[in-house]
Coordinates of N, CA, C and O in Angstrom, one line a residue:
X1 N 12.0 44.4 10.5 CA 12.9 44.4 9.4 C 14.3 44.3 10.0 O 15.2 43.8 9.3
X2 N 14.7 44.7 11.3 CA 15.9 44.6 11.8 C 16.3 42.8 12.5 O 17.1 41.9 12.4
X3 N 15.0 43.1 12.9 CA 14.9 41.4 13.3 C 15.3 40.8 12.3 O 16.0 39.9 12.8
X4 N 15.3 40.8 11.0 CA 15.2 39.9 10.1 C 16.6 40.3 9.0 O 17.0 39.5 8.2
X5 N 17.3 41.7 9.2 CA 18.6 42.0 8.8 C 19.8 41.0 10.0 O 20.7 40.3 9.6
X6 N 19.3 41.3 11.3 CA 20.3 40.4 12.5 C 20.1 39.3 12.3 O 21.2 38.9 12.0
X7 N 19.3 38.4 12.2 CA 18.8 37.1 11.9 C 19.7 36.5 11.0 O 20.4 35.4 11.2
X8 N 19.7 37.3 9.9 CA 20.1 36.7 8.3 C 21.9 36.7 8.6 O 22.7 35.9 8.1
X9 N 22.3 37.9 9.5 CA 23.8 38.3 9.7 C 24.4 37.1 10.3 O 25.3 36.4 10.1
X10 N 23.2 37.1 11.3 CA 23.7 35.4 12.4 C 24.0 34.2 11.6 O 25.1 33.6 11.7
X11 N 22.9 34.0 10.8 CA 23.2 32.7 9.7 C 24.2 32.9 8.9 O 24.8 31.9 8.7
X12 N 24.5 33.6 8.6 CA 26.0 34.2 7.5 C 26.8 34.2 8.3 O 27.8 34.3 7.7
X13 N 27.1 34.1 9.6 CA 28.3 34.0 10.0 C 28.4 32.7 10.6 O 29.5 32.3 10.9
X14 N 27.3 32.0 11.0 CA 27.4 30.8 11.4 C 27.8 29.9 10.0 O 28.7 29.1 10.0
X15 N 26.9 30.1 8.9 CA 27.5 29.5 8.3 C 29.1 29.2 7.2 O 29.4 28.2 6.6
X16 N 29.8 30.8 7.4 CA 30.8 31.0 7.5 C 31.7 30.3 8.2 O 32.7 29.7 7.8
X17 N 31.4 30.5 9.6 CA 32.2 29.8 10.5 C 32.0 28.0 10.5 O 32.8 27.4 11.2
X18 N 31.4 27.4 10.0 CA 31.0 26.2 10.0 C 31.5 25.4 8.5 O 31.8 24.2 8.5
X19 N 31.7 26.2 7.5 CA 31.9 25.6 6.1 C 33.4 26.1 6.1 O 34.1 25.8 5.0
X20 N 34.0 26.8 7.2 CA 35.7 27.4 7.0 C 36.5 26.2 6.7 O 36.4 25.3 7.5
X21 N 37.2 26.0 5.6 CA 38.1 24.7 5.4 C 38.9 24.9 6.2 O 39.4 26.0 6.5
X22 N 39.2 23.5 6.9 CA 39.4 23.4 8.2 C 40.5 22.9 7.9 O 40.3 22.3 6.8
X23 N 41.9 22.6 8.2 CA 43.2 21.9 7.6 C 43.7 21.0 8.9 O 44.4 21.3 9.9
X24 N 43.2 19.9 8.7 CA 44.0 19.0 9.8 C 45.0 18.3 9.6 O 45.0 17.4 8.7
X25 N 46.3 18.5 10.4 CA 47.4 18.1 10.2 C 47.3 16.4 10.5 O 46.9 16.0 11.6
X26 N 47.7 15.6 9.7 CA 47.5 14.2 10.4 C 48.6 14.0 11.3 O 49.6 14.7 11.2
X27 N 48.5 12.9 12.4 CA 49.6 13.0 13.4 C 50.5 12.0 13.1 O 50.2 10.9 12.6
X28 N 52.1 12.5 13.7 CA 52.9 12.1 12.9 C 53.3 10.7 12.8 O 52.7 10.0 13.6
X29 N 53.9 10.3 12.2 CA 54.1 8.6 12.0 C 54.9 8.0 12.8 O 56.1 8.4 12.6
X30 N 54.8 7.1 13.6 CA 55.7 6.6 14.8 C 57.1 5.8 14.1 O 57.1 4.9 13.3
X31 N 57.9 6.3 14.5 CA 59.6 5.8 14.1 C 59.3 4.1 13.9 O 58.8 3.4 14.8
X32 N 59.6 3.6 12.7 CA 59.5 2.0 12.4 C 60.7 1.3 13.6 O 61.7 1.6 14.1
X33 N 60.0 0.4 13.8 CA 60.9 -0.4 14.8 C 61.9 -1.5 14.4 O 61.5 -2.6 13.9
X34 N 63.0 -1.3 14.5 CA 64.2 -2.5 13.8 C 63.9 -3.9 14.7 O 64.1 -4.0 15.9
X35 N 63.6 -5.0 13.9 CA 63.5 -6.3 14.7 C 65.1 -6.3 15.1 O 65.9 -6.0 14.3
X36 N 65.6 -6.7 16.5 CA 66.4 -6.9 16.5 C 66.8 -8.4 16.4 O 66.0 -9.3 16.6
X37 N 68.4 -8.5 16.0 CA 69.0 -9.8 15.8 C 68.2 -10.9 16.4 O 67.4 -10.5 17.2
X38 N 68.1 -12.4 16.2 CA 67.7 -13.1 17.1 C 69.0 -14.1 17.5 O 69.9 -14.5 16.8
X39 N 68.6 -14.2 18.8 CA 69.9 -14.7 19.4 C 70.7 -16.1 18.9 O 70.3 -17.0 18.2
X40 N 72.3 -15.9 19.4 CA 72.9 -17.1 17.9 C 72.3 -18.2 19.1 O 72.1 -18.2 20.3
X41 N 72.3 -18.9 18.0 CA 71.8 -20.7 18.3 C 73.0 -21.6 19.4 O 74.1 -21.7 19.0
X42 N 72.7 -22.0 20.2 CA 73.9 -23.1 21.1 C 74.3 -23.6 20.2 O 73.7 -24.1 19.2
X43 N 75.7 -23.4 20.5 CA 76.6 -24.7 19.9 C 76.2 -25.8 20.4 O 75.6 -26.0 21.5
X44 N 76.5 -26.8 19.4 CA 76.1 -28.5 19.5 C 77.0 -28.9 20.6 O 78.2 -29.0 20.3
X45 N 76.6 -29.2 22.0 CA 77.7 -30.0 22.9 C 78.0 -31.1 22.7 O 77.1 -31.9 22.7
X46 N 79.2 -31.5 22.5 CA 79.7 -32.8 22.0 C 79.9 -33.4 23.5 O 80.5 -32.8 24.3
X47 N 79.4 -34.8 23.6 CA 79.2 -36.0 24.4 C 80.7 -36.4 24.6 O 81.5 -36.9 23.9
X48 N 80.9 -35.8 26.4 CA 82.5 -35.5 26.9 C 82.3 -37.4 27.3 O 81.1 -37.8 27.5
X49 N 83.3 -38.2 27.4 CA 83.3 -39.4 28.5 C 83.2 -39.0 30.2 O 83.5 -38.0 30.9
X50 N 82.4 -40.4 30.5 CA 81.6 -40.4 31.8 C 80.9 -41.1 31.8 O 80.7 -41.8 30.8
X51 N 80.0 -41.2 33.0 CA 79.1 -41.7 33.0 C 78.0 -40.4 33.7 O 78.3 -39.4 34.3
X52 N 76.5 -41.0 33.1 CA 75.2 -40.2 33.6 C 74.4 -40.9 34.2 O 74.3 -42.1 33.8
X53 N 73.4 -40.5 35.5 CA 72.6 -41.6 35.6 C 71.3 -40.6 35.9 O 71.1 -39.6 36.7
X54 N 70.6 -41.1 35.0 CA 68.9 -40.5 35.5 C 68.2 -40.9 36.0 O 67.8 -42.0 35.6
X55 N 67.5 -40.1 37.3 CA 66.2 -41.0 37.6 C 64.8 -40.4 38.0 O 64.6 -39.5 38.9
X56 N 63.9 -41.0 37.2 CA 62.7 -39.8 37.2 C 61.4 -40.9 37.9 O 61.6 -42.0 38.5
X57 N 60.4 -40.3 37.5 CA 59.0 -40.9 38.0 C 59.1 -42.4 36.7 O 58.5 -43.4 36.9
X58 N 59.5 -42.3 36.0 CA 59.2 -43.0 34.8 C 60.1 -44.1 34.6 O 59.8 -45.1 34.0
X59 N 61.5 -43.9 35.1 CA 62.3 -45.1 35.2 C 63.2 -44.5 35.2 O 63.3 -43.2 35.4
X60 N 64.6 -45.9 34.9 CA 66.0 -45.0 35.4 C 66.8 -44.9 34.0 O 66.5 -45.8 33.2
X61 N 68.1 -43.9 33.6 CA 68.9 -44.5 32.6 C 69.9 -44.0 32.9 O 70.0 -42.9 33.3
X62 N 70.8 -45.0 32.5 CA 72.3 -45.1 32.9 C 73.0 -44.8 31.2 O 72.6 -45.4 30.1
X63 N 74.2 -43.8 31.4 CA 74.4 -43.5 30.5 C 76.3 -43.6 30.6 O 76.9 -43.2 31.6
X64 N 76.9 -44.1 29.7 CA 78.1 -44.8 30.0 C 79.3 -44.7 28.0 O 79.4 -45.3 26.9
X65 N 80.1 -43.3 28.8 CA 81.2 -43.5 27.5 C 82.0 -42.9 27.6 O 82.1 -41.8 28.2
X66 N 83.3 -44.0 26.8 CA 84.7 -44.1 27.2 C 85.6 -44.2 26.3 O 86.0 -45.3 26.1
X67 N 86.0 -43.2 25.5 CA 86.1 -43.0 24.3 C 85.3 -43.7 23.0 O 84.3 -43.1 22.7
X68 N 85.5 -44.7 22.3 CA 84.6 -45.1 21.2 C 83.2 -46.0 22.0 O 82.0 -45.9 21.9
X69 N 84.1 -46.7 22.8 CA 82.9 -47.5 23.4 C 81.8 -46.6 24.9 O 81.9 -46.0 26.0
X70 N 80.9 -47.0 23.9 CA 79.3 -46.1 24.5 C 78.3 -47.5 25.2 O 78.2 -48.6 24.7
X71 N 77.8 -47.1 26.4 CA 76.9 -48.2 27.1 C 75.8 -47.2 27.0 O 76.2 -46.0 26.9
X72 N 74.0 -47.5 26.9 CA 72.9 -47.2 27.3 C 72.1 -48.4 27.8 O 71.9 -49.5 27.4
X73 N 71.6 -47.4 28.9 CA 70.7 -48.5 29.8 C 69.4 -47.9 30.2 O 69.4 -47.2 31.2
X74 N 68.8 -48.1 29.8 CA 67.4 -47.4 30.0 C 66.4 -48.9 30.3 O 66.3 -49.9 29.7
X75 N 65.7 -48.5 31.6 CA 64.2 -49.1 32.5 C 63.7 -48.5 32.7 O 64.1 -47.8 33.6
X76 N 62.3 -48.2 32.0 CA 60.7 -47.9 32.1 C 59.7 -48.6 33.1 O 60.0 -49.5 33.9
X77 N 58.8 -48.1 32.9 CA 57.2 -49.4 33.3 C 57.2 -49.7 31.5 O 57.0 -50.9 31.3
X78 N 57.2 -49.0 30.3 CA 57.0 -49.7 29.2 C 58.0 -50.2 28.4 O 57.8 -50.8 27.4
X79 N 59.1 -50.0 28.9 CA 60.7 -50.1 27.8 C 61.4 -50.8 28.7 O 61.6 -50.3 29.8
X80 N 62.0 -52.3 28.6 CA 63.4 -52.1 29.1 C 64.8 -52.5 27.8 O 64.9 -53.4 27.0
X81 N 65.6 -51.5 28.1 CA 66.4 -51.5 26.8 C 67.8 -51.4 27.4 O 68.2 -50.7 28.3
X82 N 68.5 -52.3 26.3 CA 70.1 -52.1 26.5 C 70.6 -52.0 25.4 O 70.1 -52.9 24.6
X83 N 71.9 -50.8 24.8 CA 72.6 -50.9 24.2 C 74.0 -50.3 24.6 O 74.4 -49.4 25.2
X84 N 74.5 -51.5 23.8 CA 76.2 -51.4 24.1 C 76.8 -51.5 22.7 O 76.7 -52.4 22.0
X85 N 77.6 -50.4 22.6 CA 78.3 -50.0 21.1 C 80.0 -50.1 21.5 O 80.4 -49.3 22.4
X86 N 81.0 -50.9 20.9 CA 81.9 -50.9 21.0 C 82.4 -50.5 19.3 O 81.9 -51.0 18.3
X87 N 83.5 -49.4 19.4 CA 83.9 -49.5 17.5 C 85.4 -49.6 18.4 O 86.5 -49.6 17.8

């Protein structure tokens, strides 16, 4: 009978301890992050007079301007092209 008074005490407190509402705090919410600015855009460089000359695996171009009047010269293996703009 004792066996079975301790027995019954164990279960009552286990199940006490087991059904205790339990309060869990949720964890806290991480600070929102501000997109920062995105950076300003280049100014448009405006085409100073001179001359340029390029030369790659692909061909060459010559690049030519003196106040209004503009030369382009471009040679490929697929293109060869000339333009000359006088205003």
């Amino acid at each position: 009978m004792k066996k079975l008074i301790l027995l019954s005490g164990v279960m009552a407190f286990a199940l006490f301890t087991s059904c205790k509402d339990k309060k869990e705090t949720p964890p806290p919410t991480p600070p929102t992050v501000e997109d920062p600015a995105p950076p300003p855009a280049p100014e448009p460089v405006a085409e100073e007079d001179g001359t340029s000359v390029s030369i790659s695996e692909d061909g060459v171009s010559v690049k030519n301007k003196n106040g209004d009047n503009e030369s382009n010269v471009t040679i490929t293996d697929d293109k060869k092209e000339v333009n000359i703009k006088t205003d």
